[in-house]
């Protein structure tokens, strides 16, 4: 019988968390929650962020504009409000401990949402590498913003996410750090899958599916 097994994946923006989380979830048939989407949905909706966070609906999470740089900045701002974080906490905790296994990616999964997670990864990369990836995703030379602006905004978001009083971004003491600065995404996914497979083998909570 499948039991609870949580993979917590934290790290700064554009480090590769999303790709790694989706790959790990697919490989082990775990459910996946990109927790940044919750904060992005609150950030873009407008109005009182605490009221919005308390009444967030499924439709709010599938808006087309959630992936923009502006939505990321808005998310980072509302994410510093303790009442917003409190409103989103229970949903994330329940998701993390659902039967069958779950992967959650965000900033505070291993430290606050699920300190008991069986596997904790902290995925990071230098700010320059992350900004370049984001800029290339936006179209490179055709991007609406020059690389320098993307880098400056990333620094601003990192600083806000790391300096806030409530649930700041930092690796959990028992997190395994994966630095993707000089690693291809396949190698990063392989490193993450290896850690999860080792965690599953150690926990004996769930049978790892075959290759
Ligand atoms: O992972 P992302 O870029 O979609 O996150 C957007 C912002 O949301 C991020 O800058 C900070 C906030 N966030 C958070 O505070 N805690 C999380 N678990 C996830 C995101």
JSON list of N, CA and C in Angstrom, two decimals, residues 64-129:
[
{"chain": "A", "resi": 64, "resn": "UNK", "atom": "N", "xyz": [-3.76, 32.68, -17.16]},
{"chain": "A", "resi": 64, "resn": "UNK", "atom": "CA", "xyz": [-2.68, 32.64, -18.15]},
{"chain": "A", "resi": 64, "resn": "UNK", "atom": "C", "xyz": [-1.49, 33.52, -17.82]},
{"chain": "A", "resi": 65, "resn": "UNK", "atom": "N", "xyz": [-1.68, 34.49, -16.91]},
{"chain": "A", "resi": 65, "resn": "UNK", "atom": "CA", "xyz": [-0.60, 35.46, -16.68]},
{"chain": "A", "resi": 65, "resn": "UNK", "atom": "C", "xyz": [0.25, 35.14, -15.45]},
{"chain": "A", "resi": 66, "resn": "UNK", "atom": "N", "xyz": [0.14, 33.93, -14.93]},
{"chain": "A", "resi": 66, "resn": "UNK", "atom": "CA", "xyz": [0.86, 33.63, -13.67]},
{"chain": "A", "resi": 66, "resn": "UNK", "atom": "C", "xyz": [2.36, 33.47, -13.85]},
{"chain": "A", "resi": 67, "resn": "UNK", "atom": "N", "xyz": [2.83, 33.17, -15.05]},
{"chain": "A", "resi": 67, "resn": "UNK", "atom": "CA", "xyz": [4.25, 32.87, -15.24]},
{"chain": "A", "resi": 67, "resn": "UNK", "atom": "C", "xyz": [5.09, 34.12, -15.53]},
{"chain": "A", "resi": 68, "resn": "UNK", "atom": "N", "xyz": [4.49, 35.29, -15.66]},
{"chain": "A", "resi": 68, "resn": "UNK", "atom": "CA", "xyz": [5.25, 36.48, -16.06]},
{"chain": "A", "resi": 68, "resn": "UNK", "atom": "C", "xyz": [6.21, 36.93, -14.95]},
{"chain": "A", "resi": 69, "resn": "UNK", "atom": "N", "xyz": [7.21, 37.72, -15.36]},
{"chain": "A", "resi": 69, "resn": "UNK", "atom": "CA", "xyz": [8.16, 38.26, -14.37]},
{"chain": "A", "resi": 69, "resn": "UNK", "atom": "C", "xyz": [7.44, 39.14, -13.36]},
{"chain": "A", "resi": 70, "resn": "UNK", "atom": "N", "xyz": [6.42, 39.88, -13.85]},
{"chain": "A", "resi": 70, "resn": "UNK", "atom": "CA", "xyz": [5.66, 40.77, -12.96]},
{"chain": "A", "resi": 70, "resn": "UNK", "atom": "C", "xyz": [4.91, 39.96, -11.90]},
{"chain": "A", "resi": 71, "resn": "UNK", "atom": "N", "xyz": [4.33, 38.83, -12.34]},
{"chain": "A", "resi": 71, "resn": "UNK", "atom": "CA", "xyz": [3.61, 37.97, -11.39]},
{"chain": "A", "resi": 71, "resn": "UNK", "atom": "C", "xyz": [4.59, 37.44, -10.34]},
{"chain": "A", "resi": 72, "resn": "UNK", "atom": "N", "xyz": [5.81, 37.14, -10.76]},
{"chain": "A", "resi": 72, "resn": "UNK", "atom": "CA", "xyz": [6.83, 36.66, -9.82]},
{"chain": "A", "resi": 72, "resn": "UNK", "atom": "C", "xyz": [7.16, 37.71, -8.78]},
{"chain": "A", "resi": 73, "resn": "UNK", "atom": "N", "xyz": [7.29, 38.96, -9.23]},
{"chain": "A", "resi": 73, "resn": "UNK", "atom": "CA", "xyz": [7.59, 40.05, -8.28]},
{"chain": "A", "resi": 73, "resn": "UNK", "atom": "C", "xyz": [6.41, 40.28, -7.34]},
{"chain": "A", "resi": 74, "resn": "UNK", "atom": "N", "xyz": [5.19, 40.26, -7.90]},
{"chain": "A", "resi": 74, "resn": "UNK", "atom": "CA", "xyz": [3.99, 40.47, -7.07]},
{"chain": "A", "resi": 74, "resn": "UNK", "atom": "C", "xyz": [3.88, 39.35, -6.04]},
{"chain": "A", "resi": 75, "resn": "UNK", "atom": "N", "xyz": [4.19, 38.13, -6.48]},
{"chain": "A", "resi": 75, "resn": "UNK", "atom": "CA", "xyz": [4.13, 36.97, -5.57]},
{"chain": "A", "resi": 75, "resn": "UNK", "atom": "C", "xyz": [5.12, 37.16, -4.43]},
{"chain": "A", "resi": 76, "resn": "UNK", "atom": "N", "xyz": [6.32, 37.57, -4.76]},
{"chain": "A", "resi": 76, "resn": "UNK", "atom": "CA", "xyz": [7.36, 37.74, -3.75]},
{"chain": "A", "resi": 76, "resn": "UNK", "atom": "C", "xyz": [6.95, 38.80, -2.72]},
{"chain": "A", "resi": 77, "resn": "UNK", "atom": "N", "xyz": [6.23, 39.83, -3.18]},
{"chain": "A", "resi": 77, "resn": "UNK", "atom": "CA", "xyz": [5.78, 40.89, -2.25]},
{"chain": "A", "resi": 77, "resn": "UNK", "atom": "C", "xyz": [4.70, 40.37, -1.30]},
{"chain": "A", "resi": 78, "resn": "UNK", "atom": "N", "xyz": [3.68, 39.70, -1.85]},
{"chain": "A", "resi": 78, "resn": "UNK", "atom": "CA", "xyz": [2.60, 39.23, -0.96]},
{"chain": "A", "resi": 78, "resn": "UNK", "atom": "C", "xyz": [3.08, 38.08, -0.07]},
{"chain": "A", "resi": 79, "resn": "UNK", "atom": "N", "xyz": [4.12, 37.37, -0.53]},
{"chain": "A", "resi": 79, "resn": "UNK", "atom": "CA", "xyz": [4.64, 36.22, 0.23]},
{"chain": "A", "resi": 79, "resn": "UNK", "atom": "C", "xyz": [5.32, 36.66, 1.53]},
{"chain": "A", "resi": 80, "resn": "UNK", "atom": "N", "xyz": [5.62, 37.95, 1.65]},
{"chain": "A", "resi": 80, "resn": "UNK", "atom": "CA", "xyz": [6.25, 38.45, 2.88]},
{"chain": "A", "resi": 80, "resn": "UNK", "atom": "C", "xyz": [5.21, 38.75, 3.97]},
{"chain": "A", "resi": 81, "resn": "UNK", "atom": "N", "xyz": [3.92, 38.65, 3.63]},
{"chain": "A", "resi": 81, "resn": "UNK", "atom": "CA", "xyz": [2.85, 38.97, 4.59]},
{"chain": "A", "resi": 81, "resn": "UNK", "atom": "C", "xyz": [2.50, 37.70, 5.38]},
{"chain": "A", "resi": 82, "resn": "UNK", "atom": "N", "xyz": [2.74, 37.69, 6.69]},
{"chain": "A", "resi": 82, "resn": "UNK", "atom": "CA", "xyz": [2.52, 36.46, 7.47]},
{"chain": "A", "resi": 82, "resn": "UNK", "atom": "C", "xyz": [1.12, 35.89, 7.33]},
{"chain": "A", "resi": 83, "resn": "UNK", "atom": "N", "xyz": [0.07, 36.73, 7.28]},
{"chain": "A", "resi": 83, "resn": "UNK", "atom": "CA", "xyz": [-1.30, 36.22, 7.19]},
{"chain": "A", "resi": 83, "resn": "UNK", "atom": "C", "xyz": [-1.56, 35.53, 5.85]},
{"chain": "A", "resi": 84, "resn": "UNK", "atom": "N", "xyz": [-0.88, 36.00, 4.80]},
{"chain": "A", "resi": 84, "resn": "UNK", "atom": "CA", "xyz": [-1.01, 35.33, 3.50]},
{"chain": "A", "resi": 84, "resn": "UNK", "atom": "C", "xyz": [-0.40, 33.93, 3.61]},
{"chain": "A", "resi": 85, "resn": "UNK", "atom": "N", "xyz": [0.78, 33.84, 4.19]},
{"chain": "A", "resi": 85, "resn": "UNK", "atom": "CA", "xyz": [1.44, 32.53, 4.32]},
{"chain": "A", "resi": 85, "resn": "UNK", "atom": "C", "xyz": [0.58, 31.60, 5.19]},
{"chain": "A", "resi": 86, "resn": "UNK", "atom": "N", "xyz": [0.03, 32.15, 6.26]},
{"chain": "A", "resi": 86, "resn": "UNK", "atom": "CA", "xyz": [-0.78, 31.32, 7.16]},
{"chain": "A", "resi": 86, "resn": "UNK", "atom": "C", "xyz": [-2.00, 30.77, 6.43]},
{"chain": "A", "resi": 87, "resn": "UNK", "atom": "N", "xyz": [-2.61, 31.60, 5.57]},
{"chain": "A", "resi": 87, "resn": "UNK", "atom": "CA", "xyz": [-3.81, 31.17, 4.85]},
{"chain": "A", "resi": 87, "resn": "UNK", "atom": "C", "xyz": [-3.51, 30.02, 3.88]},
{"chain": "A", "resi": 88, "resn": "UNK", "atom": "N", "xyz": [-2.28, 29.93, 3.40]},
{"chain": "A", "resi": 88, "resn": "UNK", "atom": "CA", "xyz": [-1.94, 28.92, 2.40]},
{"chain": "A", "resi": 88, "resn": "UNK", "atom": "C", "xyz": [-1.29, 27.67, 3.00]},
{"chain": "A", "resi": 89, "resn": "UNK", "atom": "N", "xyz": [-1.05, 27.73, 4.31]},
{"chain": "A", "resi": 89, "resn": "UNK", "atom": "CA", "xyz": [-0.27, 26.67, 4.97]},
{"chain": "A", "resi": 89, "resn": "UNK", "atom": "C", "xyz": [-0.96, 25.31, 4.99]},
{"chain": "A", "resi": 90, "resn": "UNK", "atom": "N", "xyz": [-2.20, 25.27, 5.45]},
{"chain": "A", "resi": 90, "resn": "UNK", "atom": "CA", "xyz": [-2.88, 23.99, 5.65]},
{"chain": "A", "resi": 90, "resn": "UNK", "atom": "C", "xyz": [-3.03, 23.21, 4.35]},
{"chain": "A", "resi": 91, "resn": "UNK", "atom": "N", "xyz": [-3.39, 23.93, 3.28]},
{"chain": "A", "resi": 91, "resn": "UNK", "atom": "CA", "xyz": [-3.56, 23.28, 1.98]},
{"chain": "A", "resi": 91, "resn": "UNK", "atom": "C", "xyz": [-2.26, 22.59, 1.57]},
{"chain": "A", "resi": 92, "resn": "UNK", "atom": "N", "xyz": [-1.14, 23.31, 1.75]},
{"chain": "A", "resi": 92, "resn": "UNK", "atom": "CA", "xyz": [0.15, 22.74, 1.35]},
{"chain": "A", "resi": 92, "resn": "UNK", "atom": "C", "xyz": [0.52, 21.54, 2.24]},
{"chain": "A", "resi": 93, "resn": "UNK", "atom": "N", "xyz": [0.24, 21.65, 3.53]},
{"chain": "A", "resi": 93, "resn": "UNK", "atom": "CA", "xyz": [0.57, 20.54, 4.45]},
{"chain": "A", "resi": 93, "resn": "UNK", "atom": "C", "xyz": [-0.23, 19.30, 4.11]},
{"chain": "A", "resi": 94, "resn": "UNK", "atom": "N", "xyz": [-1.51, 19.50, 3.83]},
{"chain": "A", "resi": 94, "resn": "UNK", "atom": "CA", "xyz": [-2.35, 18.34, 3.49]},
{"chain": "A", "resi": 94, "resn": "UNK", "atom": "C", "xyz": [-1.85, 17.70, 2.20]},
{"chain": "A", "resi": 95, "resn": "UNK", "atom": "N", "xyz": [-1.49, 18.56, 1.24]},
{"chain": "A", "resi": 95, "resn": "UNK", "atom": "CA", "xyz": [-0.99, 18.03, -0.04]},
{"chain": "A", "resi": 95, "resn": "UNK", "atom": "C", "xyz": [0.28, 17.22, 0.20]},
{"chain": "A", "resi": 96, "resn": "UNK", "atom": "N", "xyz": [1.16, 17.75, 1.04]},
{"chain": "A", "resi": 96, "resn": "UNK", "atom": "CA", "xyz": [2.45, 17.08, 1.28]},
{"chain": "A", "resi": 96, "resn": "UNK", "atom": "C", "xyz": [2.29, 15.70, 1.87]},
{"chain": "A", "resi": 97, "resn": "UNK", "atom": "N", "xyz": [1.27, 15.52, 2.72]},
{"chain": "A", "resi": 97, "resn": "UNK", "atom": "CA", "xyz": [1.11, 14.24, 3.43]},
{"chain": "A", "resi": 97, "resn": "UNK", "atom": "C", "xyz": [0.00, 13.38, 2.84]},
{"chain": "A", "resi": 98, "resn": "UNK", "atom": "N", "xyz": [-0.42, 13.67, 1.61]},
{"chain": "A", "resi": 98, "resn": "UNK", "atom": "CA", "xyz": [-1.45, 12.83, 0.97]},
{"chain": "A", "resi": 98, "resn": "UNK", "atom": "C", "xyz": [-0.87, 11.44, 0.71]},
{"chain": "A", "resi": 99, "resn": "UNK", "atom": "N", "xyz": [-1.75, 10.47, 0.62]},
{"chain": "A", "resi": 99, "resn": "UNK", "atom": "CA", "xyz": [-1.31, 9.10, 0.34]},
{"chain": "A", "resi": 99, "resn": "UNK", "atom": "C", "xyz": [-0.74, 9.03, -1.07]},
{"chain": "A", "resi": 100, "resn": "UNK", "atom": "N", "xyz": [0.29, 8.23, -1.24]},
{"chain": "A", "resi": 100, "resn": "UNK", "atom": "CA", "xyz": [0.83, 8.00, -2.58]},
{"chain": "A", "resi": 100, "resn": "UNK", "atom": "C", "xyz": [2.07, 8.81, -2.91]},
{"chain": "A", "resi": 101, "resn": "UNK", "atom": "N", "xyz": [2.42, 9.76, -2.04]},
{"chain": "A", "resi": 101, "resn": "UNK", "atom": "CA", "xyz": [3.65, 10.53, -2.28]},
{"chain": "A", "resi": 101, "resn": "UNK", "atom": "C", "xyz": [3.40, 11.86, -2.95]},
{"chain": "A", "resi": 102, "resn": "UNK", "atom": "N", "xyz": [4.20, 12.86, -2.57]},
{"chain": "A", "resi": 102, "resn": "UNK", "atom": "CA", "xyz": [4.03, 14.21, -3.12]},
{"chain": "A", "resi": 102, "resn": "UNK", "atom": "C", "xyz": [5.38, 14.91, -3.25]},
{"chain": "A", "resi": 103, "resn": "UNK", "atom": "N", "xyz": [5.48, 15.71, -4.30]},
{"chain": "A", "resi": 103, "resn": "UNK", "atom": "CA", "xyz": [6.63, 16.59, -4.49]},
{"chain": "A", "resi": 103, "resn": "UNK", "atom": "C", "xyz": [6.11, 18.02, -4.40]},
{"chain": "A", "resi": 104, "resn": "UNK", "atom": "N", "xyz": [6.68, 18.83, -3.53]},
{"chain": "A", "resi": 104, "resn": "UNK", "atom": "CA", "xyz": [6.29, 20.24, -3.46]},
{"chain": "A", "resi": 104, "resn": "UNK", "atom": "C", "xyz": [7.54, 21.07, -3.71]},
{"chain": "A", "resi": 105, "resn": "UNK", "atom": "N", "xyz": [7.42, 22.08, -4.58]},
{"chain": "A", "resi": 105, "resn": "UNK", "atom": "CA", "xyz": [8.56, 22.97, -4.73]},
{"chain": "A", "resi": 105, "resn": "UNK", "atom": "C", "xyz": [8.19, 24.38, -4.34]},
{"chain": "A", "resi": 106, "resn": "UNK", "atom": "N", "xyz": [9.16, 25.08, -3.73]},
{"chain": "A", "resi": 106, "resn": "UNK", "atom": "CA", "xyz": [8.90, 26.43, -3.25]},
{"chain": "A", "resi": 106, "resn": "UNK", "atom": "C", "xyz": [10.10, 27.03, -2.57]},
{"chain": "A", "resi": 107, "resn": "UNK", "atom": "N", "xyz": [9.85, 27.72, -1.47]},
{"chain": "A", "resi": 107, "resn": "UNK", "atom": "CA", "xyz": [10.94, 28.39, -0.74]},
{"chain": "A", "resi": 107, "resn": "UNK", "atom": "C", "xyz": [11.09, 27.87, 0.69]},
{"chain": "A", "resi": 108, "resn": "UNK", "atom": "N", "xyz": [9.96, 27.38, 1.25]},
{"chain": "A", "resi": 108, "resn": "UNK", "atom": "CA", "xyz": [9.94, 27.02, 2.68]},
{"chain": "A", "resi": 108, "resn": "UNK", "atom": "C", "xyz": [9.37, 25.63, 2.92]},
{"chain": "A", "resi": 109, "resn": "UNK", "atom": "N", "xyz": [9.44, 24.78, 1.91]},
{"chain": "A", "resi": 109, "resn": "UNK", "atom": "CA", "xyz": [8.79, 23.46, 2.06]},
{"chain": "A", "resi": 109, "resn": "UNK", "atom": "C", "xyz": [9.53, 22.61, 3.10]},
{"chain": "A", "resi": 110, "resn": "UNK", "atom": "N", "xyz": [10.84, 22.56, 2.98]},
{"chain": "A", "resi": 110, "resn": "UNK", "atom": "CA", "xyz": [11.61, 21.73, 3.91]},
{"chain": "A", "resi": 110, "resn": "UNK", "atom": "C", "xyz": [11.79, 22.36, 5.29]},
{"chain": "A", "resi": 111, "resn": "UNK", "atom": "N", "xyz": [11.60, 23.67, 5.38]},
{"chain": "A", "resi": 111, "resn": "UNK", "atom": "CA", "xyz": [11.82, 24.36, 6.66]},
{"chain": "A", "resi": 111, "resn": "UNK", "atom": "C", "xyz": [10.53, 24.56, 7.45]},
{"chain": "A", "resi": 112, "resn": "UNK", "atom": "N", "xyz": [9.42, 24.87, 6.76]},
{"chain": "A", "resi": 112, "resn": "UNK", "atom": "CA", "xyz": [8.19, 25.27, 7.47]},
{"chain": "A", "resi": 112, "resn": "UNK", "atom": "C", "xyz": [6.99, 24.38, 7.12]},
{"chain": "A", "resi": 113, "resn": "UNK", "atom": "N", "xyz": [6.77, 24.17, 5.84]},
{"chain": "A", "resi": 113, "resn": "UNK", "atom": "CA", "xyz": [5.55, 23.43, 5.43]},
{"chain": "A", "resi": 113, "resn": "UNK", "atom": "C", "xyz": [5.67, 21.97, 5.83]},
{"chain": "A", "resi": 114, "resn": "UNK", "atom": "N", "xyz": [6.81, 21.37, 5.54]},
{"chain": "A", "resi": 114, "resn": "UNK", "atom": "CA", "xyz": [6.94, 19.94, 5.82]},
{"chain": "A", "resi": 114, "resn": "UNK", "atom": "C", "xyz": [8.34, 19.60, 6.34]},
{"chain": "A", "resi": 115, "resn": "UNK", "atom": "N", "xyz": [8.64, 20.03, 7.58]},
{"chain": "A", "resi": 115, "resn": "UNK", "atom": "CA", "xyz": [9.98, 19.75, 8.13]},
{"chain": "A", "resi": 115, "resn": "UNK", "atom": "C", "xyz": [10.23, 18.24, 8.27]},
{"chain": "A", "resi": 116, "resn": "UNK", "atom": "N", "xyz": [9.15, 17.45, 8.22]},
{"chain": "A", "resi": 116, "resn": "UNK", "atom": "CA", "xyz": [9.32, 16.00, 8.35]},
{"chain": "A", "resi": 116, "resn": "UNK", "atom": "C", "xyz": [9.45, 15.31, 6.99]},
{"chain": "A", "resi": 117, "resn": "UNK", "atom": "N", "xyz": [9.61, 16.10, 5.92]},
{"chain": "A", "resi": 117, "resn": "UNK", "atom": "CA", "xyz": [9.74, 15.51, 4.57]},
{"chain": "A", "resi": 117, "resn": "UNK", "atom": "C", "xyz": [10.85, 14.47, 4.54]},
{"chain": "A", "resi": 118, "resn": "UNK", "atom": "N", "xyz": [10.59, 13.37, 3.84]},
{"chain": "A", "resi": 118, "resn": "UNK", "atom": "CA", "xyz": [11.55, 12.27, 3.80]},
{"chain": "A", "resi": 118, "resn": "UNK", "atom": "C", "xyz": [12.78, 12.64, 2.97]},
{"chain": "A", "resi": 119, "resn": "UNK", "atom": "N", "xyz": [12.59, 13.49, 1.96]},
{"chain": "A", "resi": 119, "resn": "UNK", "atom": "CA", "xyz": [13.73, 13.95, 1.15]},
{"chain": "A", "resi": 119, "resn": "UNK", "atom": "C", "xyz": [13.62, 15.46, 1.01]},
{"chain": "A", "resi": 120, "resn": "UNK", "atom": "N", "xyz": [14.74, 16.15, 1.27]},
{"chain": "A", "resi": 120, "resn": "UNK", "atom": "CA", "xyz": [14.76, 17.61, 1.11]},
{"chain": "A", "resi": 120, "resn": "UNK", "atom": "C", "xyz": [15.90, 17.98, 0.16]},
{"chain": "A", "resi": 121, "resn": "UNK", "atom": "N", "xyz": [15.55, 18.70, -0.87]},
{"chain": "A", "resi": 121, "resn": "UNK", "atom": "CA", "xyz": [16.56, 19.16, -1.82]},
{"chain": "A", "resi": 121, "resn": "UNK", "atom": "C", "xyz": [16.54, 20.68, -1.85]},
{"chain": "A", "resi": 122, "resn": "UNK", "atom": "N", "xyz": [17.72, 21.28, -1.99]},
{"chain": "A", "resi": 122, "resn": "UNK", "atom": "CA", "xyz": [17.81, 22.73, -2.17]},
{"chain": "A", "resi": 122, "resn": "UNK", "atom": "C", "xyz": [18.51, 22.93, -3.50]},
{"chain": "A", "resi": 123, "resn": "UNK", "atom": "N", "xyz": [17.73, 23.39, -4.48]},
{"chain": "A", "resi": 123, "resn": "UNK", "atom": "CA", "xyz": [18.26, 23.54, -5.84]},
{"chain": "A", "resi": 123, "resn": "UNK", "atom": "C", "xyz": [18.64, 25.00, -6.05]},
{"chain": "A", "resi": 124, "resn": "UNK", "atom": "N", "xyz": [19.89, 25.23, -6.39]},
{"chain": "A", "resi": 124, "resn": "UNK", "atom": "CA", "xyz": [20.33, 26.61, -6.54]},
{"chain": "A", "resi": 124, "resn": "UNK", "atom": "C", "xyz": [21.25, 26.74, -7.75]},
{"chain": "A", "resi": 125, "resn": "UNK", "atom": "N", "xyz": [21.64, 27.98, -8.06]},
{"chain": "A", "resi": 125, "resn": "UNK", "atom": "CA", "xyz": [22.61, 28.29, -9.12]},
{"chain": "A", "resi": 125, "resn": "UNK", "atom": "C", "xyz": [22.99, 29.75, -8.93]},
{"chain": "A", "resi": 126, "resn": "UNK", "atom": "N", "xyz": [24.09, 30.17, -9.53]},
{"chain": "A", "resi": 126, "resn": "UNK", "atom": "CA", "xyz": [24.50, 31.57, -9.37]},
{"chain": "A", "resi": 126, "resn": "UNK", "atom": "C", "xyz": [23.42, 32.48, -9.96]},
{"chain": "A", "resi": 127, "resn": "UNK", "atom": "N", "xyz": [23.34, 33.70, -9.46]},
{"chain": "A", "resi": 127, "resn": "UNK", "atom": "CA", "xyz": [22.32, 34.65, -9.94]},
{"chain": "A", "resi": 127, "resn": "UNK", "atom": "C", "xyz": [22.53, 34.92, -11.44]},
{"chain": "A", "resi": 128, "resn": "UNK", "atom": "N", "xyz": [23.77, 34.97, -11.88]},
{"chain": "A", "resi": 128, "resn": "UNK", "atom": "CA", "xyz": [24.05, 35.26, -13.30]},
{"chain": "A", "resi": 128, "resn": "UNK", "atom": "C", "xyz": [23.52, 34.13, -14.19]},
{"chain": "A", "resi": 129, "resn": "UNK", "atom": "N", "xyz": [23.77, 32.90, -13.79]},
{"chain": "A", "resi": 129, "resn": "UNK", "atom": "CA", "xyz": [23.28, 31.75, -14.58]},
{"chain": "A", "resi": 129, "resn": "UNK", "atom": "C", "xyz": [21.75, 31.75, -14.59]}
]
